[in-house]
Short mmCIF file of C-alpha atoms in Angstrom, two decimals:
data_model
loop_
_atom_site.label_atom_id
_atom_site.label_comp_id
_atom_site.label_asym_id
_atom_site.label_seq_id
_atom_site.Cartn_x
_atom_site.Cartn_y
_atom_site.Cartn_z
CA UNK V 1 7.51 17.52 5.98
CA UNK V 2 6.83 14.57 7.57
CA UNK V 3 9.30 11.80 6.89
CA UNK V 4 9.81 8.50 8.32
CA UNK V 5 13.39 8.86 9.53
CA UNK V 6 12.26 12.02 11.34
CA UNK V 7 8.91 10.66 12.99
CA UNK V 8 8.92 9.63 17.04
CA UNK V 9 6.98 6.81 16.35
CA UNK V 10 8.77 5.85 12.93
CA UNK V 11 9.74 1.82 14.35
CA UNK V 12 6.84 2.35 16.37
CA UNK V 13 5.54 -1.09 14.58
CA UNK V 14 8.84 -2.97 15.10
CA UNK V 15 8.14 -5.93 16.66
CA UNK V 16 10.60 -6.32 19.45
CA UNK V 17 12.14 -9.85 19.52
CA UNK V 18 9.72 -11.02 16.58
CA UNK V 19 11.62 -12.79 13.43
CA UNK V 20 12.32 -11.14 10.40
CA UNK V 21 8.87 -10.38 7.95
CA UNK V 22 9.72 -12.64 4.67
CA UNK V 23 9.58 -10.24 2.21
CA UNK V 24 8.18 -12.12 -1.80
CA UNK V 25 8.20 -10.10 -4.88
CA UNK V 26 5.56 -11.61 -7.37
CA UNK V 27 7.78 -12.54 -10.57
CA UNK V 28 4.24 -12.20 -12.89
CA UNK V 29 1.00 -10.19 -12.53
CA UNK V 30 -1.28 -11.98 -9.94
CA UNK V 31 -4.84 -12.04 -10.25
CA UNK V 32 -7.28 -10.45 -7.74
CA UNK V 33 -9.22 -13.92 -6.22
CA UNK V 34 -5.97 -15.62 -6.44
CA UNK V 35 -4.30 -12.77 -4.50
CA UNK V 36 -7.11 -12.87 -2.04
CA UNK V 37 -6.77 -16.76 -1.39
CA UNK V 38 -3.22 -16.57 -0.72
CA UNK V 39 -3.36 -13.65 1.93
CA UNK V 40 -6.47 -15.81 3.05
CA UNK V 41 -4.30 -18.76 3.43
CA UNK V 42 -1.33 -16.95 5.12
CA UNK V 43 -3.52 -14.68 7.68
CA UNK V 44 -4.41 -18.00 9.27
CA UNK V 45 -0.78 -19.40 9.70
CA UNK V 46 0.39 -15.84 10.74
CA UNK V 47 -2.17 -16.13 13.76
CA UNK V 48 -1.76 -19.70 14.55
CA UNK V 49 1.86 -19.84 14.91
CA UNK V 50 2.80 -21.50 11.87
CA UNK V 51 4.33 -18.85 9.32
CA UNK V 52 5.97 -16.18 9.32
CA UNK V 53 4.96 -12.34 8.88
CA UNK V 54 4.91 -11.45 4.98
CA UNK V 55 5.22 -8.54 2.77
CA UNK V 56 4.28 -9.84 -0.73
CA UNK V 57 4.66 -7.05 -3.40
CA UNK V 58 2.31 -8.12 -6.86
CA UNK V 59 1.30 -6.54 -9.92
CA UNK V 60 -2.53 -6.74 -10.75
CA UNK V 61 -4.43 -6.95 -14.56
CA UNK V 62 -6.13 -4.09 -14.73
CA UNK V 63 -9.24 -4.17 -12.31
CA UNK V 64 -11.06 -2.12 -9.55
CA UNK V 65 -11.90 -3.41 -6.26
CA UNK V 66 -14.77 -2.13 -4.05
CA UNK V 67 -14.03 -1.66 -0.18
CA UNK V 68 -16.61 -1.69 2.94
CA UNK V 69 -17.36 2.16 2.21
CA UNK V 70 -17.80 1.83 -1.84
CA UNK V 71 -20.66 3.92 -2.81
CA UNK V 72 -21.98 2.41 -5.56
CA UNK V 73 -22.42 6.12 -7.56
CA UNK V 74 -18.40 6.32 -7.73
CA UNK V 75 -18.63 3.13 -9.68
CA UNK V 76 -18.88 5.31 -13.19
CA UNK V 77 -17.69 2.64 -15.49
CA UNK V 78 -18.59 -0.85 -14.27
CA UNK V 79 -18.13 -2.55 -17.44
CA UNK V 80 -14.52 -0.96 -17.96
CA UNK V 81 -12.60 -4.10 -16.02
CA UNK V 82 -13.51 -6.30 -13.68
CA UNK V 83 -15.00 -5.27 -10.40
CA UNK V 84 -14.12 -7.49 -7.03
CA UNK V 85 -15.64 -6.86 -3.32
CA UNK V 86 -12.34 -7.13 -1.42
CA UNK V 87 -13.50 -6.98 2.16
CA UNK V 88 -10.91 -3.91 2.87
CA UNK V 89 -11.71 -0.71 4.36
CA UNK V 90 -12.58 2.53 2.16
CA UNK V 91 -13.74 2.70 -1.13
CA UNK V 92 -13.01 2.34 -4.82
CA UNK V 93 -9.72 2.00 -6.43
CA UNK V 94 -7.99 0.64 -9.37
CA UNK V 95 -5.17 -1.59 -9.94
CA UNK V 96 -3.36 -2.33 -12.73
CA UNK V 97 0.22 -3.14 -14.70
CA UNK V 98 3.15 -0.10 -13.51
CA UNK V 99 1.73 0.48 -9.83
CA UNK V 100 3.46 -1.70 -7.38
CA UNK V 101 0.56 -3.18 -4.76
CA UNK V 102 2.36 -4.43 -1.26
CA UNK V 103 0.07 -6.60 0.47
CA UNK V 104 0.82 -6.93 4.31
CA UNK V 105 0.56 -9.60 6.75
CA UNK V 106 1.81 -8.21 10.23
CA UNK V 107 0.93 -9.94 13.83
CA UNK V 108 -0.10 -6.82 15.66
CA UNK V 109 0.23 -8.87 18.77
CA UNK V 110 3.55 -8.95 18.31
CA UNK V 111 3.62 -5.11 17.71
CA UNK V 112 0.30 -3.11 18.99
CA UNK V 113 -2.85 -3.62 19.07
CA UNK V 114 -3.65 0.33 17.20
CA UNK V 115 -5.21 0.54 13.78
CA UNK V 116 -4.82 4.08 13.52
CA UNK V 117 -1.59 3.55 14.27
CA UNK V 118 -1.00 0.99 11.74
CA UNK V 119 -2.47 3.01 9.15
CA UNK V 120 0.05 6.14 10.11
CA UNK V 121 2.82 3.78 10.31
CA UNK V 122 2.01 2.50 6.66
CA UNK V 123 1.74 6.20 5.62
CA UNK V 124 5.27 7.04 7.29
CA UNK V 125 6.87 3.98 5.67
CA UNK V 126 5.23 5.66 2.24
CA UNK V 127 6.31 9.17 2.59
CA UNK V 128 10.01 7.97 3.61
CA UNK V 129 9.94 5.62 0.38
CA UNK V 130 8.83 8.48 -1.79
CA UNK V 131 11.63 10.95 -0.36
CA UNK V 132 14.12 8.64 -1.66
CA UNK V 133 13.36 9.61 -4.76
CA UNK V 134 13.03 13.55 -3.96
CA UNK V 135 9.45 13.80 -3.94
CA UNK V 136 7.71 14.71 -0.82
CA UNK V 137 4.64 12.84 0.16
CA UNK V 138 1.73 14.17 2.62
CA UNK V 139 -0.71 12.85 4.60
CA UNK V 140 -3.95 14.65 5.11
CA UNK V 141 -6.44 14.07 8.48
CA UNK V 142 -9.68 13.64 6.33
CA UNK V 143 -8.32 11.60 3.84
CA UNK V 144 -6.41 8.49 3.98
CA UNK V 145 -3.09 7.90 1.55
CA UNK V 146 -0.42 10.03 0.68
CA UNK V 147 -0.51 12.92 -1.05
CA UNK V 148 1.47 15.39 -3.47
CA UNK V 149 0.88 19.35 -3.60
CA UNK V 150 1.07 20.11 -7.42
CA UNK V 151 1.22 23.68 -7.90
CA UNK V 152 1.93 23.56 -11.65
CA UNK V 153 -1.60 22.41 -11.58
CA UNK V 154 -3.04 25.93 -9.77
CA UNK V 155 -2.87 27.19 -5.95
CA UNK V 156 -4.23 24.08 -3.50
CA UNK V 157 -3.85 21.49 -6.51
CA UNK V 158 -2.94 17.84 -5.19
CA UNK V 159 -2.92 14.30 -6.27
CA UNK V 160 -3.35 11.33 -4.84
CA UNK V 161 0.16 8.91 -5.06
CA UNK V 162 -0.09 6.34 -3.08
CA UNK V 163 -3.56 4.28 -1.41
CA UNK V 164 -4.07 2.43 1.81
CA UNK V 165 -6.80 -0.19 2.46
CA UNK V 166 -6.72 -2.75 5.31
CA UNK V 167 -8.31 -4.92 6.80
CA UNK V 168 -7.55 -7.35 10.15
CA UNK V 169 -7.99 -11.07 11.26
CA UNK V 170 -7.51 -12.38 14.75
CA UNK V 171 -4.98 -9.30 15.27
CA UNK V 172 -3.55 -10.07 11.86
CA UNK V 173 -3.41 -7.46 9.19
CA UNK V 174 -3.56 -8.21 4.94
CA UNK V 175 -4.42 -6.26 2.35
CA UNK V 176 -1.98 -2.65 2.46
CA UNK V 177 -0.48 -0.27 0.24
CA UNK V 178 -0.37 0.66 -3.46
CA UNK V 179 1.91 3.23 -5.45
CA UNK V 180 1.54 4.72 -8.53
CA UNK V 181 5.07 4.12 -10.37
CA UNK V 182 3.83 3.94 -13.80
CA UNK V 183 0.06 2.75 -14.46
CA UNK V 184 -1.94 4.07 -17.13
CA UNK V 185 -3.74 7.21 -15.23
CA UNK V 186 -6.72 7.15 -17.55
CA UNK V 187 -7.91 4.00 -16.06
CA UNK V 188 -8.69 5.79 -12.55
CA UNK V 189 -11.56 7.68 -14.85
CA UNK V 190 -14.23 4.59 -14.59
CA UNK V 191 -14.17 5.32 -10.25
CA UNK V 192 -14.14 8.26 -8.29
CA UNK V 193 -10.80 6.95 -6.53
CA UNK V 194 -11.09 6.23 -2.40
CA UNK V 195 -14.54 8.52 -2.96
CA UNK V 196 -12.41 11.88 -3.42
CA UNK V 197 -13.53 13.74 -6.46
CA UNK V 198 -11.95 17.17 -6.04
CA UNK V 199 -8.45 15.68 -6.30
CA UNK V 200 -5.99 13.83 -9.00
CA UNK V 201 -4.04 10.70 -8.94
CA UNK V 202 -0.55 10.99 -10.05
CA UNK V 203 2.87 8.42 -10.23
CA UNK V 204 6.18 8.89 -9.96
CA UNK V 205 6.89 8.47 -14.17
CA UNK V 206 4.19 11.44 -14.31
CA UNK V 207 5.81 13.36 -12.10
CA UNK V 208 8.95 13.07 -14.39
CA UNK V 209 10.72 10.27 -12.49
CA UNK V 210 11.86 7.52 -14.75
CA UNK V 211 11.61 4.98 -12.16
CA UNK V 212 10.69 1.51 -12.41
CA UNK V 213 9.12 -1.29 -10.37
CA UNK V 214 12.61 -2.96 -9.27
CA UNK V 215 13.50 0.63 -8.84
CA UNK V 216 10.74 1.19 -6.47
CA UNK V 217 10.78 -2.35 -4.92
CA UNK V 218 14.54 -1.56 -3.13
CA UNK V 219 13.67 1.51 -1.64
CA UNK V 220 10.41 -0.11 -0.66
CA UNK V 221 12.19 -2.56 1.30
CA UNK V 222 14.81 0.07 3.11
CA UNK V 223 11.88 1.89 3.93
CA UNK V 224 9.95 -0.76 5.69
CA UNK V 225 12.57 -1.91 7.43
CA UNK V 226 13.22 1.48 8.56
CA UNK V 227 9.44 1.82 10.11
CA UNK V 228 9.22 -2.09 11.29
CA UNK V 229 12.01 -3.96 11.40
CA UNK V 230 13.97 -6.25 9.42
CA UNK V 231 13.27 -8.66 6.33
CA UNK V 232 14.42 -11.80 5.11
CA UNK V 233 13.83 -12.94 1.65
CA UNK V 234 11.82 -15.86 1.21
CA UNK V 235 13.83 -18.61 0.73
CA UNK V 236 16.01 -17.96 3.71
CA UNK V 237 15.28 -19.74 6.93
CA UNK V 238 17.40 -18.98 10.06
#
Protein backbone atom coordinates (compact mmCIF):
# COMPACT_ATOMS: atom_id res chain seq x y z
CA UNK A 1 0.00 0.00 0.00
CA UNK A 2 1.20 3.14 -0.60
CA UNK A 3 0.89 5.55 2.30
CA UNK A 4 2.17 8.88 2.92
CA UNK A 5 4.14 8.24 6.10
CA UNK A 6 5.87 5.39 4.23
CA UNK A 7 6.67 7.28 0.82
CA UNK A 8 10.56 8.66 0.13
CA UNK A 9 9.29 11.61 -1.24
CA UNK A 10 6.28 12.05 1.32
CA UNK A 11 7.60 16.05 2.50
CA UNK A 12 8.98 16.04 -0.80
CA UNK A 13 6.73 19.43 -1.25
CA UNK A 14 7.82 20.96 2.09
CA UNK A 15 8.99 24.11 1.48
CA UNK A 16 12.21 24.48 3.34
CA UNK A 17 12.37 27.80 5.29
CA UNK A 18 8.92 28.96 3.69
CA UNK A 19 6.14 30.21 6.40
CA UNK A 20 3.44 28.22 7.49
CA UNK A 21 0.37 27.63 4.55
CA UNK A 22 -2.79 29.47 6.33
CA UNK A 23 -5.07 26.88 6.38
CA UNK A 24 -9.40 28.54 6.09
CA UNK A 25 -12.26 26.25 6.47
CA UNK A 26 -15.35 27.82 4.62
CA UNK A 27 -18.06 28.19 7.54
CA UNK A 28 -21.05 28.04 4.54
CA UNK A 29 -21.27 26.45 1.07
CA UNK A 30 -19.35 28.72 -1.45
CA UNK A 31 -20.41 29.15 -4.83
CA UNK A 32 -18.39 28.09 -7.91
CA UNK A 33 -17.55 31.88 -9.66
CA UNK A 34 -17.18 33.17 -6.23
CA UNK A 35 -14.75 30.34 -5.38
CA UNK A 36 -12.95 30.98 -8.59
CA UNK A 37 -12.51 34.86 -7.89
CA UNK A 38 -11.08 34.32 -4.61
CA UNK A 39 -8.33 31.70 -5.67
CA UNK A 40 -8.06 34.29 -8.63
CA UNK A 41 -7.41 36.99 -6.22
CA UNK A 42 -5.01 35.03 -3.92
CA UNK A 43 -2.83 33.26 -6.87
CA UNK A 44 -1.69 36.80 -7.62
CA UNK A 45 -0.59 37.81 -4.01
CA UNK A 46 0.91 34.25 -3.54
CA UNK A 47 3.28 35.10 -6.61
CA UNK A 48 3.91 38.66 -5.91
CA UNK A 49 5.03 38.42 -2.45
CA UNK A 50 2.15 39.68 -0.70
CA UNK A 51 0.17 36.65 0.96
CA UNK A 52 0.70 33.82 2.20
CA UNK A 53 0.30 30.10 0.82
CA UNK A 54 -3.45 28.87 1.45
CA UNK A 55 -5.34 25.75 1.82
CA UNK A 56 -9.04 26.82 1.79
CA UNK A 57 -11.37 23.77 2.34
CA UNK A 58 -15.32 24.78 0.92
CA UNK A 59 -18.41 23.05 0.35
CA UNK A 60 -20.06 23.60 -3.17
CA UNK A 61 -24.19 23.68 -4.21
CA UNK A 62 -24.53 21.03 -6.19
CA UNK A 63 -22.84 21.68 -9.69
CA UNK A 64 -20.41 20.11 -12.29
CA UNK A 65 -17.47 21.78 -13.61
CA UNK A 66 -15.84 21.04 -17.01
CA UNK A 67 -11.88 20.85 -17.14
CA UNK A 68 -9.39 21.46 -20.28
CA UNK A 69 -10.01 17.66 -21.37
CA UNK A 70 -14.08 17.67 -20.92
CA UNK A 71 -15.50 15.83 -23.77
CA UNK A 72 -18.56 17.23 -24.29
CA UNK A 73 -20.35 13.42 -24.79
CA UNK A 74 -19.65 12.75 -20.89
CA UNK A 75 -21.81 15.76 -20.29
CA UNK A 76 -25.14 13.31 -20.10
CA UNK A 77 -27.31 15.60 -18.13
CA UNK A 78 -26.54 19.27 -18.80
CA UNK A 79 -29.65 20.61 -17.49
CA UNK A 80 -29.27 18.57 -14.09
CA UNK A 81 -27.18 21.65 -12.20
CA UNK A 82 -25.23 24.14 -13.29
CA UNK A 83 -22.29 23.59 -15.53
CA UNK A 84 -18.97 25.99 -15.08
CA UNK A 85 -15.63 25.89 -17.39
CA UNK A 86 -13.09 25.96 -14.54
CA UNK A 87 -9.84 26.27 -16.42
CA UNK A 88 -8.39 23.00 -14.45
CA UNK A 89 -6.90 20.06 -15.95
CA UNK A 90 -9.02 16.76 -16.77
CA UNK A 91 -12.46 16.41 -17.24
CA UNK A 92 -15.92 16.35 -15.73
CA UNK A 93 -16.81 16.16 -12.17
CA UNK A 94 -19.40 17.05 -9.71
CA UNK A 95 -19.50 18.88 -6.56
CA UNK A 96 -21.87 19.15 -4.15
CA UNK A 97 -23.08 19.37 -0.16
CA UNK A 98 -21.09 16.14 2.05
CA UNK A 99 -17.78 16.06 -0.16
CA UNK A 100 -15.15 18.24 1.30
CA UNK A 101 -13.33 20.28 -1.86
CA UNK A 102 -9.61 21.64 -0.66
CA UNK A 103 -8.56 24.20 -2.96
CA UNK A 104 -4.67 24.79 -2.97
CA UNK A 105 -2.53 27.69 -3.37
CA UNK A 106 1.22 26.49 -3.06
CA UNK A 107 4.43 28.64 -4.42
CA UNK A 108 6.20 25.83 -6.20
CA UNK A 109 9.16 28.11 -6.24
CA UNK A 110 9.42 27.77 -2.92
CA UNK A 111 9.10 23.91 -3.23
CA UNK A 112 9.77 22.42 -6.97
CA UNK A 113 9.14 23.30 -9.98
CA UNK A 114 7.41 19.30 -10.89
CA UNK A 115 3.75 18.96 -11.73
CA UNK A 116 3.82 15.38 -11.76
CA UNK A 117 5.21 15.61 -8.71
CA UNK A 118 2.70 17.85 -7.28
CA UNK A 119 -0.01 15.77 -8.44
CA UNK A 120 1.68 12.48 -6.60
CA UNK A 121 2.31 14.52 -3.65
CA UNK A 122 -1.51 15.55 -3.53
CA UNK A 123 -2.34 11.82 -4.06
CA UNK A 124 0.11 10.74 -1.08
CA UNK A 125 -1.34 13.44 1.21
CA UNK A 126 -4.92 11.65 0.10
CA UNK A 127 -4.12 8.09 0.61
CA UNK A 128 -2.40 8.95 4.15
CA UNK A 129 -5.73 10.99 5.04
CA UNK A 130 -7.88 8.09 4.04
CA UNK A 131 -5.74 5.45 6.15
CA UNK A 132 -6.62 7.34 9.13
CA UNK A 133 -9.74 6.18 8.90
CA UNK A 134 -8.77 2.39 7.90
CA UNK A 135 -9.50 2.55 4.40
CA UNK A 136 -6.78 2.14 1.95
CA UNK A 137 -6.59 4.43 -0.98
CA UNK A 138 -4.73 3.67 -4.49
CA UNK A 139 -3.41 5.42 -7.09
CA UNK A 140 -3.49 4.06 -10.57
CA UNK A 141 -0.77 5.22 -13.59
CA UNK A 142 -3.59 5.82 -16.24
CA UNK A 143 -5.87 7.45 -14.15
CA UNK A 144 -5.52 10.32 -11.92
CA UNK A 145 -7.22 10.31 -8.12
CA UNK A 146 -7.36 7.82 -5.64
CA UNK A 147 -8.87 4.81 -5.75
CA UNK A 148 -10.65 1.93 -3.65
CA UNK A 149 -10.64 -1.94 -4.71
CA UNK A 150 -14.27 -3.06 -3.85
CA UNK A 151 -14.47 -6.66 -4.07
CA UNK A 152 -17.98 -6.96 -2.60
CA UNK A 153 -18.74 -5.41 -5.89
CA UNK A 154 -17.05 -8.57 -8.11
CA UNK A 155 -13.21 -9.49 -8.88
CA UNK A 156 -11.32 -6.03 -10.31
CA UNK A 157 -14.34 -3.79 -8.99
CA UNK A 158 -13.10 -0.16 -7.90
CA UNK A 159 -14.39 3.24 -7.20
CA UNK A 160 -13.28 6.36 -7.52
CA UNK A 161 -12.90 8.33 -3.76
CA UNK A 162 -11.20 11.09 -4.07
CA UNK A 163 -10.45 13.68 -7.51
CA UNK A 164 -7.54 15.86 -8.42
CA UNK A 165 -7.66 18.82 -10.86
CA UNK A 166 -5.04 21.61 -11.04
CA UNK A 167 -4.08 24.07 -12.60
CA UNK A 168 -0.80 26.70 -12.23
CA UNK A 169 -0.06 30.53 -12.40
CA UNK A 170 3.36 32.08 -12.48
CA UNK A 171 4.60 28.81 -10.53
CA UNK A 172 1.54 29.08 -8.34
CA UNK A 173 -0.86 26.25 -8.00
CA UNK A 174 -5.08 26.61 -7.18
CA UNK A 175 -7.67 24.55 -7.74
CA UNK A 176 -6.80 20.70 -5.87
CA UNK A 177 -8.48 17.98 -4.27
CA UNK A 178 -12.00 16.70 -3.52
CA UNK A 179 -13.28 13.72 -1.24
CA UNK A 180 -16.27 12.01 -1.17
CA UNK A 181 -17.34 12.03 2.71
CA UNK A 182 -20.96 12.04 2.24
CA UNK A 183 -22.50 13.58 -1.14
CA UNK A 184 -25.43 12.25 -2.70
CA UNK A 185 -23.77 9.53 -5.25
CA UNK A 186 -26.66 9.71 -7.65
CA UNK A 187 -25.68 13.09 -8.70
CA UNK A 188 -22.30 11.73 -10.41
CA UNK A 189 -25.03 9.98 -12.96
CA UNK A 190 -25.55 13.37 -15.21
CA UNK A 191 -21.27 13.03 -16.13
CA UNK A 192 -19.16 10.30 -16.89
CA UNK A 193 -16.81 11.38 -13.83
CA UNK A 194 -12.90 12.50 -14.87
CA UNK A 195 -14.03 10.58 -18.40
CA UNK A 196 -13.80 6.97 -16.68
CA UNK A 197 -16.88 4.98 -17.38
CA UNK A 198 -15.91 1.44 -16.38
CA UNK A 199 -15.50 2.50 -12.74
CA UNK A 200 -17.73 3.80 -9.56
CA UNK A 201 -17.47 6.68 -7.27
CA UNK A 202 -17.78 5.90 -3.70
CA UNK A 203 -17.39 8.04 -0.01
CA UNK A 204 -16.40 7.23 3.09
CA UNK A 205 -20.37 7.18 4.69
CA UNK A 206 -20.89 4.53 1.71
CA UNK A 207 -18.26 2.65 2.59
CA UNK A 208 -19.84 2.37 6.14
CA UNK A 209 -17.79 5.11 7.83
CA UNK A 210 -19.94 7.50 9.75
CA UNK A 211 -17.63 10.27 9.31
CA UNK A 212 -18.30 13.79 8.92
CA UNK A 213 -16.83 16.92 7.35
CA UNK A 214 -15.12 18.28 10.72
CA UNK A 215 -14.28 14.67 11.04
CA UNK A 216 -12.52 14.64 7.80
CA UNK A 217 -11.23 18.29 7.98
CA UNK A 218 -8.63 17.25 11.16
CA UNK A 219 -7.17 14.45 9.61
CA UNK A 220 -7.01 16.51 6.46
CA UNK A 221 -4.89 18.90 8.11
CA UNK A 222 -2.39 16.18 9.94
CA UNK A 223 -2.10 14.78 6.69
CA UNK A 224 -0.97 17.78 4.81
CA UNK A 225 1.21 18.79 7.14
CA UNK A 226 2.67 15.46 7.10
CA UNK A 227 3.40 15.69 3.07
CA UNK A 228 4.24 19.69 3.13
CA UNK A 229 4.83 21.24 6.05
CA UNK A 230 3.16 23.10 8.65
CA UNK A 231 -0.16 25.29 8.92
CA UNK A 232 -1.31 28.15 10.70
CA UNK A 233 -4.88 29.02 10.97
CA UNK A 234 -5.93 32.10 9.49
CA UNK A 235 -6.15 34.55 11.90
CA UNK A 236 -2.74 33.93 13.32
CA UNK A 237 0.13 36.07 12.19
CA UNK A 238 3.68 35.37 13.51
Amino acid sequence: MVNARDDLDARFFAGAGAPPVEWVIADAPVSYPDAVAEMDARVAAIAEGTARERVWLVEHPPLYTAGTSARAADLVDPDRFPVFDSGRGGQYTYHGPGQRVAYVMLDMKRRRQDLRAFVAALEAWLIDALWQFHVRGERREDRVGVWVRRPDRGDGAEDKIAAIGIRVRRWVTFHGISLNVEPDLGHFSGIVPCGVSDHGVTSLVDLGLPVTLPDVDVVLRSSFETVFGPTVDADDRP
